[in-house]
Coordinates of C-alpha atoms in Angstrom, one line a residue:
M227 CA -37.7 -57.3 -27.7
D228 CA -38.3 -57.2 -31.5
I229 CA -41.8 -57.9 -32.4
K230 CA -41.2 -56.5 -36.1
A231 CA -40.7 -59.9 -37.9
L232 CA -43.5 -62.4 -36.5
P233 CA -45.1 -60.1 -34.4
G234 CA -48.0 -63.1 -33.1
K235 CA -45.8 -65.3 -32.0
E236 CA -43.3 -62.6 -30.2
R237 CA -46.6 -61.8 -28.2
F238 CA -47.0 -65.2 -27.1
L239 CA -43.8 -65.9 -26.1
Y240 CA -43.7 -62.4 -24.1
F241 CA -46.3 -63.4 -22.0
L242 CA -45.0 -67.2 -21.3
N243 CA -41.4 -66.1 -20.3
Q244 CA -43.3 -63.7 -17.2
I245 CA -44.7 -67.2 -16.6
K246 CA -41.7 -69.1 -16.7
A247 CA -40.1 -66.2 -14.2
I248 CA -43.0 -66.8 -11.6
L249 CA -43.0 -70.4 -11.9
N250 CA -39.3 -70.5 -10.9
K251 CA -39.6 -68.6 -8.2
A252 CA -42.5 -71.1 -6.9
E253 CA -40.4 -73.9 -7.7
D254 CA -38.8 -74.7 -4.6
S255 CA -42.0 -73.3 -2.5
D256 CA -43.8 -75.7 -0.4
N257 CA -46.6 -74.0 -1.4
P258 CA -46.1 -73.1 -5.1
A259 CA -49.2 -72.1 -5.6
L260 CA -50.1 -69.1 -3.1
V261 CA -46.6 -67.9 -4.6
V262 CA -47.9 -67.8 -8.5
Y263 CA -50.8 -66.5 -6.8
K264 CA -49.1 -63.4 -5.0
E265 CA -47.1 -62.7 -8.1
N266 CA -50.3 -62.5 -10.0
M267 CA -49.6 -65.3 -12.6
R268 CA -53.1 -64.7 -13.6
T269 CA -52.6 -61.7 -15.3
P270 CA -50.2 -63.1 -18.3
F271 CA -52.5 -66.3 -18.6
F272 CA -55.5 -63.7 -19.6
M273 CA -53.5 -62.2 -21.7
L274 CA -52.3 -65.3 -23.4
E275 CA -56.3 -66.2 -23.4
A276 CA -56.9 -63.2 -25.2
L277 CA -54.1 -63.8 -27.8
T278 CA -55.8 -67.1 -28.4
R279 CA -59.3 -65.9 -28.8
L280 CA -58.1 -63.6 -31.7
Y281 CA -55.1 -66.0 -33.4
K282 CA -58.1 -68.8 -33.4
K283 CA -60.2 -66.8 -36.0
I284 CA -56.9 -66.0 -38.2
Q285 CA -54.5 -69.3 -37.8
N286 CA -55.0 -72.7 -37.2
K287 CA -58.7 -73.1 -35.0
K288 CA -58.1 -76.1 -33.9
K289 CA -54.5 -75.5 -32.5
F290 CA -55.3 -72.0 -30.9
K291 CA -59.0 -73.2 -29.4
K292 CA -56.7 -76.4 -27.4
L293 CA -54.3 -73.6 -26.2
N294 CA -57.2 -71.5 -25.4
K295 CA -58.3 -74.5 -23.1
C296 CA -55.0 -74.6 -21.2
F297 CA -54.3 -71.3 -20.8
K298 CA -58.3 -70.7 -19.4
E299 CA -57.8 -73.6 -17.0
M300 CA -55.0 -71.9 -15.4
E301 CA -56.5 -68.7 -15.1
D302 CA -59.9 -70.5 -13.9
L303 CA -58.0 -71.9 -11.2
L304 CA -55.9 -68.7 -10.0
G305 CA -59.4 -66.9 -10.3
A306 CA -61.1 -69.3 -7.9
I307 CA -58.3 -68.5 -5.3
D308 CA -58.6 -64.6 -5.8
F309 CA -62.5 -65.0 -5.5
Y310 CA -62.5 -66.9 -1.9
D311 CA -59.5 -64.6 -1.0
G312 CA -61.3 -61.3 -2.0
F313 CA -64.1 -62.1 0.5
V314 CA -61.4 -63.2 3.1
K315 CA -60.0 -59.8 3.2
E316 CA -63.2 -57.9 3.0
F317 CA -64.9 -59.9 5.5
V318 CA -62.2 -60.4 8.3
T319 CA -62.5 -56.7 8.6
K320 CA -66.0 -56.2 9.5
Q321 CA -67.3 -57.2 12.6
N322 CA -71.0 -58.0 11.3
I323 CA -69.7 -60.5 9.2
P324 CA -69.6 -64.0 11.5
E325 CA -66.5 -65.3 11.9
L326 CA -67.4 -68.7 10.7
I327 CA -68.7 -67.3 7.3
T328 CA -64.8 -65.7 7.2
D329 CA -63.4 -68.9 8.1
Y330 CA -65.7 -71.0 5.9
F331 CA -64.0 -68.3 2.6
Q332 CA -60.8 -69.3 4.1
K333 CA -61.0 -73.2 3.9
K334 CA -62.7 -72.5 0.4
M335 CA -59.5 -70.6 -0.7
D336 CA -57.2 -73.3 0.8
D337 CA -58.9 -76.2 -0.8
N338 CA -58.5 -74.1 -4.3
L339 CA -54.9 -73.8 -3.4
R340 CA -54.4 -77.3 -3.2
E341 CA -56.2 -78.2 -6.5
L342 CA -53.8 -75.7 -8.3
N343 CA -50.4 -77.4 -6.3
H344 CA -51.9 -80.7 -8.0
H345 CA -52.5 -79.0 -11.4
L346 CA -49.4 -77.6 -11.4
K347 CA -47.3 -80.8 -10.9
K348 CA -50.0 -82.8 -13.0
E349 CA -49.8 -81.0 -15.9
G350 CA -45.9 -80.6 -15.7
W351 CA -45.9 -76.4 -15.1
L352 CA -43.2 -77.2 -12.5
G353 CA -40.1 -78.6 -12.9
K354 CA -36.4 -77.1 -14.0
D355 CA -37.1 -78.3 -17.3
H356 CA -40.5 -76.6 -17.6
K357 CA -42.2 -79.4 -20.0
R358 CA -45.7 -77.8 -20.4
L359 CA -43.9 -74.7 -21.4
A360 CA -41.6 -76.4 -23.7
K361 CA -44.8 -78.2 -25.3
I362 CA -46.7 -74.6 -26.0
I363 CA -43.4 -73.4 -27.8
K364 CA -43.1 -76.3 -29.8
K365 CA -46.8 -75.8 -31.0
L366 CA -46.1 -72.2 -31.4
D367 CA -43.2 -72.9 -33.5
K368 CA -45.2 -74.8 -36.1
V369 CA -47.7 -72.2 -36.5
N370 CA -47.5 -70.6 -40.3
W371 CA -47.7 -67.1 -38.7
L372 CA -47.8 -63.7 -40.5
E373 CA -45.8 -61.3 -41.5
E374 CA -46.8 -57.4 -39.5
E375 CA -49.2 -55.5 -41.7
D376 CA -51.5 -59.2 -42.9
D377 CA -51.2 -59.8 -39.4
T378 CA -52.2 -55.8 -38.2
I379 CA -55.2 -56.3 -40.9
E380 CA -56.4 -59.8 -39.8
I381 CA -56.5 -58.8 -36.1
S382 CA -58.6 -55.5 -36.8
H383 CA -61.0 -57.8 -38.4
V384 CA -61.3 -59.9 -35.5
Y385 CA -61.6 -57.1 -33.0
N386 CA -63.9 -55.7 -34.9
E387 CA -66.0 -59.1 -35.6
Y388 CA -66.2 -59.3 -31.7
I389 CA -67.6 -56.1 -31.3
E390 CA -70.3 -56.6 -34.2
K391 CA -71.0 -59.8 -32.0
I392 CA -71.5 -57.9 -28.9
S393 CA -73.4 -55.1 -30.3
Q394 CA -75.9 -57.8 -32.0
N395 CA -76.3 -59.5 -28.5
Y396 CA -77.3 -56.6 -26.4
K397 CA -79.7 -54.7 -28.3
P398 CA -81.2 -51.8 -26.1
G399 CA -84.6 -53.3 -26.8
N400 CA -83.4 -56.9 -25.8
L401 CA -81.9 -56.0 -22.5
K402 CA -83.6 -58.0 -20.1
F403 CA -81.2 -58.9 -17.1
K404 CA -82.8 -62.0 -14.8
D405 CA -80.0 -63.5 -13.9
L406 CA -76.4 -62.0 -12.0
E407 CA -74.2 -64.3 -13.6
A408 CA -76.1 -65.2 -16.9
D409 CA -76.7 -61.4 -17.8
V410 CA -74.4 -59.0 -16.1
H411 CA -71.3 -61.1 -15.4
E412 CA -71.6 -62.6 -18.9
L413 CA -72.1 -59.0 -20.6
R414 CA -69.1 -57.8 -18.5
R415 CA -66.8 -60.5 -20.0
D416 CA -67.6 -59.6 -23.1
L417 CA -67.0 -55.9 -22.9
R418 CA -63.7 -56.7 -20.9
W419 CA -62.1 -58.6 -23.7
L420 CA -61.8 -55.6 -25.8
S421 CA -60.4 -54.0 -22.8
I422 CA -57.7 -56.7 -22.4
Y423 CA -56.8 -57.4 -26.2
P424 CA -55.0 -53.9 -26.5
Q425 CA -52.7 -54.8 -23.7
A426 CA -51.9 -58.2 -24.9
L427 CA -51.4 -57.3 -28.3
L428 CA -48.0 -55.0 -26.6
G429 CA -48.8 -51.7 -29.0
L430 CA -50.5 -52.5 -32.1
M431 CA -53.3 -51.0 -30.8
Q432 CA -53.3 -47.2 -30.1
F433 CA -55.6 -44.1 -29.7
K434 CA -56.5 -41.7 -31.7
E435 CA -55.3 -37.9 -31.4
D436 CA -57.0 -36.8 -28.3
N437 CA -60.4 -34.7 -29.4
E438 CA -63.1 -33.5 -27.3
P439 CA -65.8 -35.8 -25.8
Q440 CA -69.4 -35.3 -27.0
D441 CA -71.6 -34.5 -23.9
F442 CA -73.0 -37.2 -23.5
M443 CA -70.0 -39.0 -23.2
K444 CA -68.6 -36.9 -20.7
K445 CA -70.5 -38.7 -17.5
Y446 CA -68.0 -41.5 -18.3
F447 CA -64.8 -39.5 -17.6
T448 CA -64.6 -39.9 -14.0
H449 CA -61.4 -39.2 -12.1
E450 CA -60.7 -43.2 -11.5
I451 CA -61.5 -43.6 -15.3
V452 CA -59.3 -41.1 -16.6
N453 CA -56.5 -41.9 -14.6
S454 CA -56.3 -45.6 -14.6
T455 CA -53.6 -47.5 -15.7
Y456 CA -55.6 -50.0 -17.6
N457 CA -56.1 -47.3 -19.9
V458 CA -52.9 -46.3 -21.2
M459 CA -51.4 -48.4 -24.0
P460 CA -48.2 -50.4 -24.3
D461 CA -45.7 -48.8 -26.5
G462 CA -46.0 -49.4 -29.7
S463 CA -42.9 -47.7 -31.3
R464 CA -41.5 -51.1 -32.8
L465 CA -43.9 -51.5 -34.9
Q466 CA -44.7 -50.2 -37.9
K467 CA -48.2 -50.6 -38.4
H468 CA -50.8 -49.9 -35.8
I469 CA -55.0 -50.2 -35.1
L470 CA -56.3 -47.0 -34.0
L471 CA -58.9 -46.8 -30.9
D472 CA -61.0 -43.5 -30.5
K473 CA -59.9 -42.3 -26.8
N474 CA -62.8 -41.1 -26.0
Y475 CA -65.0 -44.0 -26.4
F476 CA -62.4 -46.6 -24.9
Y477 CA -62.7 -44.7 -21.9
S478 CA -66.9 -45.0 -21.9
L479 CA -66.2 -48.5 -22.6
S480 CA -63.9 -48.8 -19.3
W481 CA -66.5 -46.8 -17.4
M482 CA -69.1 -49.4 -18.1
I483 CA -66.8 -52.2 -17.6
D484 CA -66.0 -50.6 -13.8
A485 CA -69.6 -50.1 -13.3
L486 CA -71.2 -53.6 -13.9
G487 CA -68.2 -55.0 -11.8
K488 CA -68.9 -53.0 -8.8
L489 CA -72.4 -53.9 -9.3
K490 CA -71.4 -57.6 -10.0
D491 CA -69.4 -57.8 -6.6
R492 CA -72.4 -56.3 -4.4
G493 CA -74.5 -59.3 -5.7
L494 CA -71.5 -62.2 -5.5
T495 CA -71.1 -60.7 -1.7
V496 CA -75.2 -61.3 -1.1
M497 CA -74.8 -65.2 -3.0
A498 CA -71.8 -65.6 -1.1
I499 CA -72.6 -65.1 2.2
E500 CA -76.1 -66.9 1.5
E501 CA -73.8 -70.2 0.2
A502 CA -72.1 -69.7 3.6
L503 CA -75.2 -69.7 5.5
G504 CA -76.2 -73.0 4.1
V505 CA -73.3 -75.0 4.6
V506 CA -71.9 -73.3 8.0
Y507 CA -75.1 -72.8 9.7
H508 CA -77.3 -75.3 7.9
I509 CA -80.1 -72.7 7.3
S510 CA -82.4 -73.5 4.5
H511 CA -85.0 -70.6 4.4
G512 CA -85.1 -67.3 4.6
K513 CA -81.2 -66.9 3.8
K514 CA -81.5 -63.6 1.2
Q515 CA -83.5 -61.5 4.5
L516 CA -80.5 -62.9 7.0
V517 CA -77.8 -61.6 4.2
Y518 CA -79.4 -58.4 3.7
S519 CA -79.4 -57.7 7.7
I520 CA -76.1 -59.2 8.2
C521 CA -74.6 -56.9 5.0
G522 CA -76.5 -53.6 6.4
E523 CA -78.7 -51.0 5.0
S524 CA -75.8 -49.8 2.4
Q525 CA -76.3 -53.3 0.5
M526 CA -78.3 -53.6 -3.0
K527 CA -80.8 -56.3 -3.1
L528 CA -80.1 -58.5 -6.1
P529 CA -83.1 -57.3 -7.7
E530 CA -81.6 -53.6 -7.7
I531 CA -78.7 -54.9 -9.0
L532 CA -80.1 -56.6 -12.1
I533 CA -82.2 -53.2 -12.8
Q534 CA -79.9 -50.8 -12.2
S535 CA -77.2 -53.2 -14.3
Q536 CA -79.5 -53.2 -17.1
K537 CA -80.2 -49.2 -17.1
I538 CA -76.8 -48.4 -17.7
A539 CA -76.4 -51.0 -20.4
K540 CA -79.1 -49.7 -22.1
T541 CA -77.9 -46.0 -22.1
F542 CA -74.4 -47.8 -23.5
F543 CA -75.8 -49.6 -26.0
E544 CA -78.0 -46.8 -27.1
E545 CA -75.3 -44.3 -27.5
N546 CA -73.4 -46.8 -29.8
I547 CA -70.3 -46.3 -27.5
L548 CA -68.7 -49.9 -29.2
K549 CA -69.6 -48.9 -32.6
N550 CA -67.4 -45.9 -32.9
L551 CA -64.3 -47.7 -30.8
L552 CA -62.9 -48.9 -33.8
I553 CA -61.4 -46.4 -35.8
K554 CA -61.5 -48.0 -39.3
H555 CA -59.2 -48.2 -42.5
K556 CA -56.8 -46.6 -40.5
I557 CA -54.1 -49.4 -40.9

């Protein structure tokens, strides 16, 4: 793949081609939604969503906002299936989870598969002529793409803009987590985009040469983080220009995303079982205590999850991890 001439456009085409290949596999299936889900079509849609978040600040804002909406819609539908499938796989192995609750989440997954099947057909994602993909490529053809050097400069500015916005929104003194979705999940989403952009940019972002991490950072360098495939930058040898990130601070960012994700998932388990108890057993009072008894002593209570999330977030922002992530003036 030659990404020297018009790197912005080629990045979009790279992931659109991945989606096309997956759709081709699903074409003759009785349940194409299940095929595209199992083929992990969510990931290229994540990457396209990331690219539109960047390029809407560089190119035609209206055009890229529409593309973002299109990609996010697909990613959300696939994400809903993944959400319920995760609970089915988790609960089916646990004897303390009533079978009716597991069945409830299986039904929710099946409902979302039907919704995705309807969307795939209605919006023209399926079909030998790939009408939806053709429309997207036609829109991309009309964009006045920047040459590599200007493209790199603009992306660096936008990435830094997102860093500044997150840092401003989550000043240590203002951190008060009261809600799992609005606080914990929202912060993780904001931080996660910073780690998705390098993957979506196909090698534009690279790590600065290794240097010894400061002592306060070493707590973030767990075996899981240091050996994560998500912390390997895509090959950027085809490009002449690169944006440099500090590897140590990026690892610290990855730890934070992972830690918040684990806390969020524990909270979502409580909320999901609580929902199922209300629907399946029509329980309206004392659901949380029942959920905790079903999950066992190892299950953190929601207030504990919020306190722990706020604690690690406060430390993270006090240590200025984000503000030292991007190596400026190295384009």
